[in-house]
Amino acid sequence: MTSLKVLIADDFEQSGVDALRQLGCEVVMCKLKDQALADAVRKEKAEVLIVRSTQVGKNILEAPELALVVRAGAGVNTIDLNAASANGVYIANCPGKNAFAVAELAFGLILSLDRRIPENVSAIRNGTWNKKGFSQARGLHGRTLGVIGLGQIGKEVVTYAQSFGMKVVCWSRSLTTEAADELGVVRCDNILQVAEKSDVVSVHLALTKDTRGLIGKDFFDHLKPGTIFVNSARAEIVDEAAMIEAAATRNIRVGTDVPADEPSAGTEYKGPLRECAGIVYTTHHIGASTEQAQQAVADETVRIVRVFMQTGEVPNCVNLRVHSRAVHILTVRHHDRVGVLAEVLSKIRDAGVNVQEMENIFFEGADTACARIRVDQQISGELLDSIRVSQHVLNATSH
């Protein structure tokens, strides 16, 4: 690829824009949503779309020139992956690039909830001195932190907690006892065990069909009164009504960076958490919003586009099939001549065999190559013989 038309639909670091242009990309900044964005992608004939929080639906992904969507962040729950796959559009993200930032905010909320820092500051600003009232913090050293989800962010939170002298228990679907031992944490069998053992809980799960609504009333009922609970992952993972009830009735000290009714535009928040100022600390979904994190995400986004331009491959692609349907491999050694593979593929097609994957690699110092073609059924002897007698084919085998 010599150049690409790139449309950026959200705020993006200027250094990233400059780097894309230095690659030879034509960059269009276009803060639109829904059908207006779909129309712009078609009008501009964009081959790459870069988004942060903007929803990318079927109407956008059906644009004929669009080949790649890069989510300048970690999660891809705002993108219709099924529609992307149906239209052959690559979806890539930037995992781990905001891990430090989110972990820092999560631990900031933990400290703030324990020491009631916002109330301290607010009281002074209102001219009130209440040292006795604000001296009731339990402290973190020696307490137990429960981490739910051990991706890069969760692991950073574990490191911070251990630096504060906290014990750590964890649950993650992929966590083994051996991996837990290496991290210096205790593995729990389920999230209810985490709830029962913890003085502080921090949630760091990705949003999937399995994690949506995972943390509900039953989980909060298993927490000890006075437990600190922090969610800096996704709102949909936690039953917000159950969380608010636990804060109001069981003295669960709650901090969240992801309100369920986060405004998509404007500056007014109308969700239920605005009525919980005294019992829930709510921040403005700013976990990933530090200068360091945004620069790291921009750099990774540029890298993805550069590799795609240079090789056609997509780093961090999330919608490629993991398990191939291929059941046999056809190996064809051949001279490097125009039309050799075209003839082989034509014979495969005429035999009703479907190609799932293929690669063609060349030998050093010679004009010969080896094509490995993965197919969905066994290659018949008749087909194999017909390929072997093709001009410029040295040999063909199947297994």
mmCIF file of C-alpha atoms in Angstrom:
data_model
loop_
_atom_site.group_PDB
_atom_site.id
_atom_site.type_symbol
_atom_site.label_atom_id
_atom_site.label_comp_id
_atom_site.label_asym_id
_atom_site.label_seq_id
_atom_site.Cartn_x
_atom_site.Cartn_y
_atom_site.Cartn_z
ATOM 1 C CA MET A 1 0.000 0.000 0.000
ATOM 2 C CA THR A 2 1.425 3.399 -0.947
ATOM 3 C CA SER A 3 -0.980 5.516 1.120
ATOM 4 C CA LEU A 4 -4.228 5.268 3.016
ATOM 5 C CA LYS A 5 -7.232 7.491 3.578
ATOM 6 C CA VAL A 6 -7.663 7.697 7.358
ATOM 7 C CA LEU A 7 -10.742 9.195 9.039
ATOM 8 C CA ILE A 8 -10.474 10.062 12.740
ATOM 9 C CA ALA A 9 -13.859 10.374 14.446
ATOM 10 C CA ASP A 10 -12.802 11.274 18.017
ATOM 11 C CA ASP A 11 -10.212 13.356 19.851
ATOM 12 C CA PHE A 12 -6.737 12.104 18.972
ATOM 13 C CA GLU A 13 -3.246 13.282 19.898
ATOM 14 C CA GLN A 14 -1.838 15.783 17.417
ATOM 15 C CA SER A 15 1.448 13.883 17.479
ATOM 16 C CA GLY A 16 -0.471 10.837 16.211
ATOM 17 C CA VAL A 17 -2.092 12.824 13.425
ATOM 18 C CA ASP A 18 1.321 14.186 12.402
ATOM 19 C CA ALA A 19 2.843 10.690 12.460
ATOM 20 C CA LEU A 20 0.079 9.312 10.233
ATOM 21 C CA ARG A 21 0.656 12.095 7.728
ATOM 22 C CA GLN A 22 4.387 11.398 7.791
ATOM 23 C CA LEU A 23 3.548 7.834 6.774
ATOM 24 C CA GLY A 24 1.870 9.263 3.708
ATOM 25 C CA CYS A 25 -1.697 8.887 4.946
ATOM 26 C CA GLU A 26 -4.356 11.378 4.013
ATOM 27 C CA VAL A 27 -5.964 12.215 7.369
ATOM 28 C CA VAL A 28 -9.467 13.609 7.770
ATOM 29 C CA MET A 29 -10.659 14.798 11.197
ATOM 30 C CA CYS A 30 -14.397 14.261 11.415
ATOM 31 C CA LYS A 31 -16.275 14.347 14.741
ATOM 32 C CA LEU A 32 -19.507 12.732 13.635
ATOM 33 C CA LYS A 33 -21.649 9.877 14.904
ATOM 34 C CA ASP A 34 -24.236 7.359 13.703
ATOM 35 C CA GLN A 35 -25.507 7.854 10.137
ATOM 36 C CA ALA A 36 -23.589 11.111 9.688
ATOM 37 C CA LEU A 37 -20.367 9.209 10.329
ATOM 38 C CA ALA A 38 -21.426 6.395 7.985
ATOM 39 C CA ASP A 39 -22.087 8.960 5.256
ATOM 40 C CA ALA A 40 -18.714 10.605 5.857
ATOM 41 C CA VAL A 41 -16.847 7.275 5.678
ATOM 42 C CA ARG A 42 -18.463 6.607 2.297
ATOM 43 C CA LYS A 43 -18.010 10.141 0.973
ATOM 44 C CA GLU A 44 -14.343 10.248 1.955
ATOM 45 C CA LYS A 45 -13.794 6.654 0.785
ATOM 46 C CA ALA A 46 -11.956 6.057 4.051
ATOM 47 C CA GLU A 47 -9.916 2.887 4.248
ATOM 48 C CA VAL A 48 -9.098 3.275 7.960
ATOM 49 C CA LEU A 49 -11.381 4.593 10.712
ATOM 50 C CA ILE A 50 -9.945 5.557 14.106
ATOM 51 C CA VAL A 51 -12.327 5.923 17.059
ATOM 52 C CA ARG A 52 -12.246 6.159 20.830
ATOM 53 C CA SER A 53 -15.762 6.059 22.303
ATOM 54 C CA THR A 54 -17.778 6.520 19.108
ATOM 55 C CA GLN A 55 -20.126 3.637 18.299
ATOM 56 C CA VAL A 56 -19.270 1.813 15.066
ATOM 57 C CA GLY A 57 -22.301 -0.039 13.764
ATOM 58 C CA LYS A 58 -23.267 -2.064 10.727
ATOM 59 C CA ASN A 59 -24.130 1.015 8.655
ATOM 60 C CA ILE A 60 -20.556 2.270 9.010
ATOM 61 C CA LEU A 61 -18.881 -1.113 8.541
ATOM 62 C CA GLU A 62 -20.688 -1.724 5.237
ATOM 63 C CA ALA A 63 -18.752 1.115 3.563
ATOM 64 C CA PRO A 64 -17.058 -0.597 0.571
ATOM 65 C CA GLU A 65 -13.589 0.973 0.951
ATOM 66 C CA LEU A 66 -13.331 0.550 4.716
ATOM 67 C CA ALA A 67 -10.746 -2.112 5.571
ATOM 68 C CA LEU A 68 -9.632 -1.371 9.135
ATOM 69 C CA VAL A 69 -11.119 0.166 12.282
ATOM 70 C CA VAL A 70 -8.719 0.989 15.092
ATOM 71 C CA ARG A 71 -10.125 1.500 18.575
ATOM 72 C CA ALA A 72 -7.718 3.952 20.189
ATOM 73 C CA GLY A 73 -8.120 2.250 23.556
ATOM 74 C CA ALA A 74 -8.578 -1.210 25.017
ATOM 75 C CA GLY A 75 -12.210 -2.342 24.832
ATOM 76 C CA VAL A 76 -14.073 -2.955 21.572
ATOM 77 C CA ASN A 77 -17.606 -3.195 22.985
ATOM 78 C CA THR A 78 -18.589 -0.050 21.034
ATOM 79 C CA ILE A 79 -17.924 -1.818 17.698
ATOM 80 C CA ASP A 80 -20.216 -4.349 16.012
ATOM 81 C CA LEU A 81 -17.712 -7.194 15.613
ATOM 82 C CA ASN A 82 -20.175 -9.484 13.847
ATOM 83 C CA ALA A 83 -20.892 -6.852 11.208
ATOM 84 C CA ALA A 84 -17.173 -6.171 10.851
ATOM 85 C CA SER A 85 -16.409 -9.834 10.237
ATOM 86 C CA ALA A 86 -19.332 -10.172 7.813
ATOM 87 C CA ASN A 87 -17.904 -7.305 5.749
ATOM 88 C CA GLY A 88 -14.255 -8.364 6.004
ATOM 89 C CA VAL A 89 -13.217 -5.342 8.067
ATOM 90 C CA TYR A 90 -10.321 -5.754 10.486
ATOM 91 C CA ILE A 91 -10.898 -4.485 14.039
ATOM 92 C CA ALA A 92 -7.814 -3.669 16.133
ATOM 93 C CA ASN A 93 -7.345 -2.128 19.558
ATOM 94 C CA CYS A 94 -4.528 -0.864 21.773
ATOM 95 C CA PRO A 95 -4.531 -3.199 24.790
ATOM 96 C CA GLY A 96 -2.497 -2.332 27.853
ATOM 97 C CA LYS A 97 -1.479 1.125 26.710
ATOM 98 C CA ASN A 98 -3.663 2.771 29.347
ATOM 99 C CA ALA A 99 -3.047 0.152 32.058
ATOM 100 C CA PHE A 100 -0.970 2.397 34.300
ATOM 101 C CA ALA A 101 -3.466 5.258 34.046
ATOM 102 C CA VAL A 102 -6.520 3.149 34.922
ATOM 103 C CA ALA A 103 -4.683 1.386 37.749
ATOM 104 C CA GLU A 104 -3.586 4.738 39.165
ATOM 105 C CA LEU A 105 -7.166 6.043 39.195
ATOM 106 C CA ALA A 106 -8.470 2.831 40.757
ATOM 107 C CA PHE A 107 -5.968 3.080 43.564
ATOM 108 C CA GLY A 108 -6.630 6.786 43.891
ATOM 109 C CA LEU A 109 -10.298 5.979 44.496
ATOM 110 C CA ILE A 110 -9.337 3.326 47.053
ATOM 111 C CA LEU A 111 -7.204 5.803 48.997
ATOM 112 C CA SER A 112 -9.833 8.511 48.717
ATOM 113 C CA LEU A 113 -12.581 6.233 49.987
ATOM 114 C CA ASP A 114 -10.502 5.057 52.934
ATOM 115 C CA ARG A 115 -9.369 8.550 53.985
ATOM 116 C CA ARG A 116 -12.475 10.408 52.755
ATOM 117 C CA ILE A 117 -10.272 12.876 50.914
ATOM 118 C CA PRO A 118 -13.052 14.611 48.895
ATOM 119 C CA GLU A 119 -15.069 15.288 52.062
ATOM 120 C CA ASN A 120 -11.938 16.571 53.805
ATOM 121 C CA VAL A 121 -11.291 19.057 51.032
ATOM 122 C CA SER A 122 -14.956 20.065 50.750
ATOM 123 C CA ALA A 123 -15.221 20.722 54.494
ATOM 124 C CA ILE A 124 -12.206 23.024 54.497
ATOM 125 C CA ARG A 125 -13.553 24.911 51.471
ATOM 126 C CA ASN A 126 -16.792 25.384 53.392
ATOM 127 C CA GLY A 127 -14.907 26.713 56.408
ATOM 128 C CA THR A 128 -15.386 23.580 58.581
ATOM 129 C CA TRP A 129 -12.640 22.005 60.733
ATOM 130 C CA ASN A 130 -13.481 18.438 61.749
ATOM 131 C CA LYS A 131 -10.246 16.601 62.521
ATOM 132 C CA LYS A 132 -11.972 14.178 64.884
ATOM 133 C CA GLY A 133 -14.630 13.219 62.366
ATOM 134 C CA PHE A 134 -12.108 12.663 59.594
ATOM 135 C CA SER A 135 -9.743 10.598 61.731
ATOM 136 C CA GLN A 136 -11.802 7.417 61.483
ATOM 137 C CA ALA A 137 -10.039 5.836 58.489
ATOM 138 C CA ARG A 138 -9.289 2.120 58.749
ATOM 139 C CA GLY A 139 -6.049 2.267 56.758
ATOM 140 C CA LEU A 140 -4.874 -0.092 54.010
ATOM 141 C CA HIS A 141 -1.698 -1.697 55.364
ATOM 142 C CA GLY A 142 -2.389 -5.331 56.288
ATOM 143 C CA ARG A 143 -5.876 -5.250 54.743
ATOM 144 C CA THR A 144 -6.948 -7.600 51.967
ATOM 145 C CA LEU A 145 -7.554 -6.370 48.438
ATOM 146 C CA GLY A 146 -9.686 -8.508 46.130
ATOM 147 C CA VAL A 147 -8.971 -8.059 42.425
ATOM 148 C CA ILE A 148 -11.539 -9.320 39.922
ATOM 149 C CA GLY A 149 -9.922 -9.630 36.507
ATOM 150 C CA LEU A 150 -6.176 -10.034 36.065
ATOM 151 C CA GLY A 151 -5.335 -8.430 32.768
ATOM 152 C CA GLN A 152 -2.623 -5.808 32.583
ATOM 153 C CA ILE A 153 -4.620 -3.283 34.609
ATOM 154 C CA GLY A 154 -5.479 -5.796 37.320
ATOM 155 C CA LYS A 155 -1.841 -6.832 37.602
ATOM 156 C CA GLU A 156 -0.766 -3.209 38.018
ATOM 157 C CA VAL A 157 -3.302 -2.789 40.827
ATOM 158 C CA VAL A 158 -1.874 -5.914 42.492
ATOM 159 C CA THR A 159 1.591 -4.345 42.371
ATOM 160 C CA TYR A 160 0.345 -1.103 43.923
ATOM 161 C CA ALA A 161 -1.522 -2.960 46.669
ATOM 162 C CA GLN A 162 1.529 -5.035 47.562
ATOM 163 C CA SER A 163 3.562 -1.818 47.763
ATOM 164 C CA PHE A 164 1.058 -0.616 50.380
ATOM 165 C CA GLY A 165 1.529 -3.806 52.393
ATOM 166 C CA MET A 166 -1.837 -5.273 51.458
ATOM 167 C CA LYS A 167 -2.647 -8.949 51.055
ATOM 168 C CA VAL A 168 -4.211 -9.741 47.675
ATOM 169 C CA VAL A 169 -6.788 -12.321 46.614
ATOM 170 C CA CYS A 170 -7.820 -12.641 42.973
ATOM 171 C CA TRP A 171 -10.294 -14.218 40.638
ATOM 172 C CA SER A 172 -9.879 -14.424 36.881
ATOM 173 C CA ARG A 173 -11.123 -17.110 34.509
ATOM 174 C CA SER A 174 -7.614 -17.880 33.301
ATOM 175 C CA LEU A 175 -5.809 -17.613 36.645
ATOM 176 C CA THR A 176 -4.075 -20.825 37.723
ATOM 177 C CA THR A 177 -2.665 -21.612 41.149
ATOM 178 C CA GLU A 178 0.849 -21.514 39.665
ATOM 179 C CA ALA A 179 0.308 -18.088 38.122
ATOM 180 C CA ALA A 180 -1.175 -16.807 41.386
ATOM 181 C CA ASP A 181 1.895 -18.022 43.272
ATOM 182 C CA GLU A 182 4.162 -16.173 40.844
ATOM 183 C CA LEU A 183 2.204 -12.956 41.420
ATOM 184 C CA GLY A 184 2.210 -13.435 45.174
ATOM 185 C CA VAL A 185 -1.586 -13.549 45.396
ATOM 186 C CA VAL A 186 -4.191 -16.064 46.563
ATOM 187 C CA ARG A 187 -6.435 -17.521 43.878
ATOM 188 C CA CYS A 188 -10.175 -17.658 44.554
ATOM 189 C CA ASP A 189 -12.522 -20.118 42.862
ATOM 190 C CA ASN A 190 -15.223 -17.517 42.197
ATOM 191 C CA ILE A 191 -16.122 -13.877 42.779
ATOM 192 C CA LEU A 192 -18.153 -14.648 45.915
ATOM 193 C CA GLN A 193 -15.007 -15.953 47.591
ATOM 194 C CA VAL A 194 -13.323 -12.677 46.667
ATOM 195 C CA ALA A 195 -16.213 -10.763 48.246
ATOM 196 C CA GLU A 196 -16.049 -12.748 51.487
ATOM 197 C CA LYS A 197 -12.277 -12.437 51.927
ATOM 198 C CA SER A 198 -11.764 -8.792 50.976
ATOM 199 C CA ASP A 199 -11.667 -5.459 52.770
ATOM 200 C CA VAL A 200 -11.319 -3.722 49.408
ATOM 201 C CA VAL A 201 -12.495 -4.945 45.972
ATOM 202 C CA SER A 202 -11.344 -3.565 42.614
ATOM 203 C CA VAL A 203 -12.941 -4.686 39.335
ATOM 204 C CA HIS A 204 -10.857 -4.986 36.145
ATOM 205 C CA LEU A 205 -12.789 -7.257 33.802
ATOM 206 C CA ALA A 206 -13.319 -6.798 30.090
ATOM 207 C CA LEU A 207 -16.958 -6.556 29.039
ATOM 208 C CA THR A 208 -18.114 -9.771 27.360
ATOM 209 C CA LYS A 209 -21.359 -11.706 27.208
ATOM 210 C CA ASP A 210 -20.094 -13.693 30.212
ATOM 211 C CA THR A 211 -19.154 -10.686 32.349
ATOM 212 C CA ARG A 212 -22.164 -8.491 31.588
ATOM 213 C CA GLY A 213 -24.100 -8.176 34.856
ATOM 214 C CA LEU A 214 -21.678 -10.544 36.601
ATOM 215 C CA ILE A 215 -21.521 -8.482 39.792
ATOM 216 C CA GLY A 216 -24.977 -8.134 41.264
ATOM 217 C CA LYS A 217 -26.911 -8.192 44.529
ATOM 218 C CA ASP A 218 -25.604 -11.605 45.580
ATOM 219 C CA PHE A 219 -22.028 -10.359 45.321
ATOM 220 C CA PHE A 220 -22.725 -7.230 47.377
ATOM 221 C CA ASP A 221 -24.542 -9.300 49.996
ATOM 222 C CA HIS A 222 -21.328 -11.295 50.488
ATOM 223 C CA LEU A 223 -19.265 -8.164 51.216
ATOM 224 C CA LYS A 224 -18.541 -7.253 54.821
ATOM 225 C CA PRO A 225 -20.097 -3.949 55.948
ATOM 226 C CA GLY A 226 -17.627 -1.133 55.403
ATOM 227 C CA THR A 227 -15.888 -2.825 52.463
ATOM 228 C CA ILE A 228 -14.510 -0.528 49.774
ATOM 229 C CA PHE A 229 -15.731 -1.375 46.249
ATOM 230 C CA VAL A 230 -14.234 0.228 43.127
ATOM 231 C CA ASN A 231 -15.231 -0.259 39.485
ATOM 232 C CA SER A 232 -12.986 1.322 36.862
ATOM 233 C CA ALA A 233 -13.743 -1.302 34.180
ATOM 234 C CA ARG A 234 -17.164 -1.154 32.485
ATOM 235 C CA ALA A 235 -20.510 -0.058 33.889
ATOM 236 C CA GLU A 236 -22.331 -3.023 32.359
ATOM 237 C CA ILE A 237 -20.365 -5.509 34.463
ATOM 238 C CA VAL A 238 -21.941 -4.250 37.690
ATOM 239 C CA ASP A 239 -25.620 -3.995 38.610
ATOM 240 C CA GLU A 240 -25.612 -0.286 39.425
ATOM 241 C CA ALA A 241 -28.906 -0.390 41.360
ATOM 242 C CA ALA A 242 -27.586 -3.207 43.581
ATOM 243 C CA MET A 243 -24.347 -1.271 44.075
ATOM 244 C CA ILE A 244 -26.208 1.859 45.169
ATOM 245 C CA GLU A 245 -28.425 -0.173 47.516
ATOM 246 C CA ALA A 246 -25.363 -1.769 49.116
ATOM 247 C CA ALA A 247 -23.805 1.658 49.635
ATOM 248 C CA ALA A 248 -26.992 3.015 51.191
ATOM 249 C CA THR A 249 -27.947 0.067 53.415
ATOM 250 C CA ARG A 250 -24.731 -1.817 54.234
ATOM 251 C CA ASN A 251 -22.155 0.962 54.361
ATOM 252 C CA ILE A 252 -20.289 -0.369 51.326
ATOM 253 C CA ARG A 253 -17.970 2.467 50.321
ATOM 254 C CA VAL A 254 -18.245 2.733 46.554
ATOM 255 C CA GLY A 255 -16.119 4.420 43.922
ATOM 256 C CA THR A 256 -16.859 4.194 40.205
ATOM 257 C CA ASP A 257 -15.355 5.750 37.113
ATOM 258 C CA VAL A 258 -18.008 4.271 34.845
ATOM 259 C CA PRO A 259 -21.560 5.503 35.553
ATOM 260 C CA ALA A 260 -24.153 3.491 33.656
ATOM 261 C CA ASP A 261 -25.905 6.583 32.289
ATOM 262 C CA GLU A 262 -22.765 8.333 31.096
ATOM 263 C CA PRO A 263 -23.756 11.232 28.789
ATOM 264 C CA SER A 264 -22.762 10.707 25.167
ATOM 265 C CA ALA A 265 -22.719 14.459 24.620
ATOM 266 C CA GLY A 266 -23.216 17.670 26.563
ATOM 267 C CA THR A 267 -22.209 18.498 30.119
ATOM 268 C CA GLU A 268 -25.251 17.451 32.182
ATOM 269 C CA TYR A 269 -25.347 14.150 34.063
ATOM 270 C CA LYS A 270 -28.863 12.965 34.955
ATOM 271 C CA GLY A 271 -28.161 9.432 36.196
ATOM 272 C CA PRO A 272 -28.982 8.053 39.651
ATOM 273 C CA LEU A 273 -25.435 8.469 40.975
ATOM 274 C CA ARG A 274 -25.916 12.231 41.206
ATOM 275 C CA GLU A 275 -28.264 11.539 44.142
ATOM 276 C CA CYS A 276 -25.558 9.474 45.879
ATOM 277 C CA ALA A 277 -22.907 12.114 46.430
ATOM 278 C CA GLY A 278 -22.622 11.252 50.108
ATOM 279 C CA ILE A 279 -22.182 7.519 49.650
ATOM 280 C CA VAL A 280 -20.635 6.979 46.189
ATOM 281 C CA TYR A 281 -17.560 8.610 44.657
ATOM 282 C CA THR A 282 -18.180 8.993 40.928
ATOM 283 C CA THR A 283 -15.560 10.240 38.488
ATOM 284 C CA HIS A 284 -16.045 11.204 34.855
ATOM 285 C CA HIS A 285 -14.813 8.048 33.076
ATOM 286 C CA ILE A 286 -11.282 9.426 33.108
ATOM 287 C CA GLY A 287 -9.383 6.228 33.924
ATOM 288 C CA ALA A 288 -7.453 6.189 30.658
ATOM 289 C CA SER A 289 -7.229 9.972 30.353
ATOM 290 C CA THR A 290 -3.688 10.921 31.249
ATOM 291 C CA GLU A 291 -1.168 12.527 28.912
ATOM 292 C CA GLN A 292 1.051 9.451 29.190
ATOM 293 C CA ALA A 293 -1.756 7.046 28.351
ATOM 294 C CA GLN A 294 -3.103 9.070 25.435
ATOM 295 C CA GLN A 295 0.365 9.376 23.913
ATOM 296 C CA ALA A 296 0.959 5.643 24.295
ATOM 297 C CA VAL A 297 -2.399 4.879 22.648
ATOM 298 C CA ALA A 298 -1.645 7.292 19.792
ATOM 299 C CA ASP A 299 1.759 5.676 19.239
ATOM 300 C CA GLU A 300 0.195 2.207 19.155
ATOM 301 C CA THR A 301 -2.533 3.329 16.763
ATOM 302 C CA VAL A 302 0.084 4.698 14.385
ATOM 303 C CA ARG A 303 2.049 1.447 14.653
ATOM 304 C CA ILE A 304 -1.033 -0.590 13.713
ATOM 305 C CA VAL A 305 -1.670 1.581 10.644
ATOM 306 C CA ARG A 306 2.017 1.494 9.636
ATOM 307 C CA VAL A 307 2.234 -2.310 9.838
ATOM 308 C CA PHE A 308 -1.024 -2.605 7.887
ATOM 309 C CA MET A 309 0.334 -0.305 5.185
ATOM 310 C CA GLN A 310 3.650 -2.129 4.940
ATOM 311 C CA THR A 311 2.607 -5.773 5.272
ATOM 312 C CA GLY A 312 -1.181 -6.023 5.047
ATOM 313 C CA GLU A 313 -1.182 -7.594 8.506
ATOM 314 C CA VAL A 314 -3.060 -6.073 11.461
ATOM 315 C CA PRO A 315 -1.477 -6.109 14.932
ATOM 316 C CA ASN A 316 -3.915 -6.614 17.830
ATOM 317 C CA CYS A 317 -6.689 -7.747 15.493
ATOM 318 C CA VAL A 318 -9.632 -8.996 17.571
ATOM 319 C CA ASN A 319 -11.969 -10.479 14.949
ATOM 320 C CA LEU A 320 -9.863 -13.088 13.191
ATOM 321 C CA ARG A 321 -10.912 -16.716 13.495
ATOM 322 C CA VAL A 322 -8.871 -18.447 16.194
ATOM 323 C CA HIS A 323 -9.529 -22.041 15.113
ATOM 324 C CA SER A 324 -9.256 -22.764 11.395
ATOM 325 C CA ARG A 325 -11.797 -24.979 9.634
ATOM 326 C CA ALA A 326 -8.979 -26.492 7.596
ATOM 327 C CA VAL A 327 -8.574 -30.260 7.984
ATOM 328 C CA HIS A 328 -5.850 -30.955 5.403
ATOM 329 C CA ILE A 329 -2.762 -29.191 4.084
ATOM 330 C CA LEU A 330 -1.826 -29.240 0.411
ATOM 331 C CA THR A 331 1.879 -28.511 -0.094
ATOM 332 C CA VAL A 332 2.978 -27.456 -3.581
ATOM 333 C CA ARG A 333 6.650 -26.921 -4.473
ATOM 334 C CA HIS A 334 6.925 -24.886 -7.660
ATOM 335 C CA HIS A 335 9.028 -22.594 -9.798
ATOM 336 C CA ASP A 336 8.455 -18.883 -9.395
ATOM 337 C CA ARG A 337 6.445 -18.262 -12.540
ATOM 338 C CA VAL A 338 3.406 -16.166 -13.350
ATOM 339 C CA GLY A 339 0.150 -18.115 -13.111
ATOM 340 C CA VAL A 340 1.439 -21.243 -11.362
ATOM 341 C CA LEU A 341 -0.645 -20.774 -8.219
ATOM 342 C CA ALA A 342 -3.571 -19.419 -10.213
ATOM 343 C CA GLU A 343 -3.723 -22.740 -12.064
ATOM 344 C CA VAL A 344 -3.419 -24.726 -8.822
ATOM 345 C CA LEU A 345 -6.187 -22.730 -7.162
ATOM 346 C CA SER A 346 -8.373 -23.092 -10.245
ATOM 347 C CA LYS A 347 -8.062 -26.887 -10.054
ATOM 348 C CA ILE A 348 -8.858 -26.803 -6.329
ATOM 349 C CA ARG A 349 -11.966 -24.732 -7.048
ATOM 350 C CA ASP A 350 -13.133 -27.040 -9.832
ATOM 351 C CA ALA A 351 -12.840 -29.973 -7.411
ATOM 352 C CA GLY A 352 -15.198 -28.242 -4.978
ATOM 353 C CA VAL A 353 -12.513 -27.819 -2.316
ATOM 354 C CA ASN A 354 -12.512 -24.594 -0.286
ATOM 355 C CA VAL A 355 -9.251 -22.883 0.684
ATOM 356 C CA GLN A 356 -9.181 -21.710 4.314
ATOM 357 C CA GLU A 357 -5.631 -20.332 4.607
ATOM 358 C CA MET A 358 -2.517 -20.209 2.466
ATOM 359 C CA GLU A 359 1.056 -18.958 2.364
ATOM 360 C CA ASN A 360 3.782 -18.985 -0.279
ATOM 361 C CA ILE A 361 7.408 -18.898 0.866
ATOM 362 C CA PHE A 362 10.544 -18.665 -1.263
ATOM 363 C CA PHE A 363 13.869 -20.450 -0.983
ATOM 364 C CA GLU A 364 17.056 -18.407 -0.694
ATOM 365 C CA GLY A 365 19.170 -18.243 -3.837
ATOM 366 C CA ALA A 366 16.693 -20.030 -6.076
ATOM 367 C CA ASP A 367 13.590 -19.320 -8.108
ATOM 368 C CA THR A 368 11.520 -21.924 -6.321
ATOM 369 C CA ALA A 369 8.846 -21.577 -3.688
ATOM 370 C CA CYS A 370 6.618 -23.687 -1.481
ATOM 371 C CA ALA A 371 2.902 -22.995 -1.175
ATOM 372 C CA ARG A 372 1.102 -24.364 1.870
ATOM 373 C CA ILE A 373 -2.621 -24.368 1.229
ATOM 374 C CA ARG A 374 -4.967 -25.340 4.065
ATOM 375 C CA VAL A 375 -8.283 -26.712 2.837
ATOM 376 C CA ASP A 376 -11.598 -27.820 4.317
ATOM 377 C CA GLN A 377 -11.524 -31.433 3.090
ATOM 378 C CA GLN A 378 -9.219 -34.231 2.045
ATOM 379 C CA ILE A 379 -7.477 -33.826 -1.305
ATOM 380 C CA SER A 380 -8.331 -36.685 -3.651
ATOM 381 C CA GLY A 381 -5.639 -38.614 -5.483
ATOM 382 C CA GLU A 382 -7.092 -37.462 -8.788
ATOM 383 C CA LEU A 383 -6.807 -33.783 -7.816
ATOM 384 C CA LEU A 384 -3.297 -34.312 -6.482
ATOM 385 C CA ASP A 385 -2.201 -35.947 -9.741
ATOM 386 C CA SER A 386 -3.673 -33.124 -11.816
ATOM 387 C CA ILE A 387 -1.734 -30.553 -9.761
ATOM 388 C CA ARG A 388 1.512 -32.530 -10.059
ATOM 389 C CA VAL A 389 1.416 -32.444 -13.856
ATOM 390 C CA SER A 390 0.830 -28.692 -13.967
ATOM 391 C CA GLN A 391 3.551 -26.704 -15.685
ATOM 392 C CA HIS A 392 6.292 -25.458 -13.319
ATOM 393 C CA VAL A 393 5.019 -27.577 -10.393
ATOM 394 C CA LEU A 394 7.837 -29.677 -8.913
ATOM 395 C CA ASN A 395 5.701 -31.793 -6.594
ATOM 396 C CA ALA A 396 2.482 -31.752 -4.573
ATOM 397 C CA THR A 397 1.626 -33.626 -1.386
ATOM 398 C CA SER A 398 -1.336 -33.679 0.964
ATOM 399 C CA HIS A 399 -1.647 -34.548 4.624
#
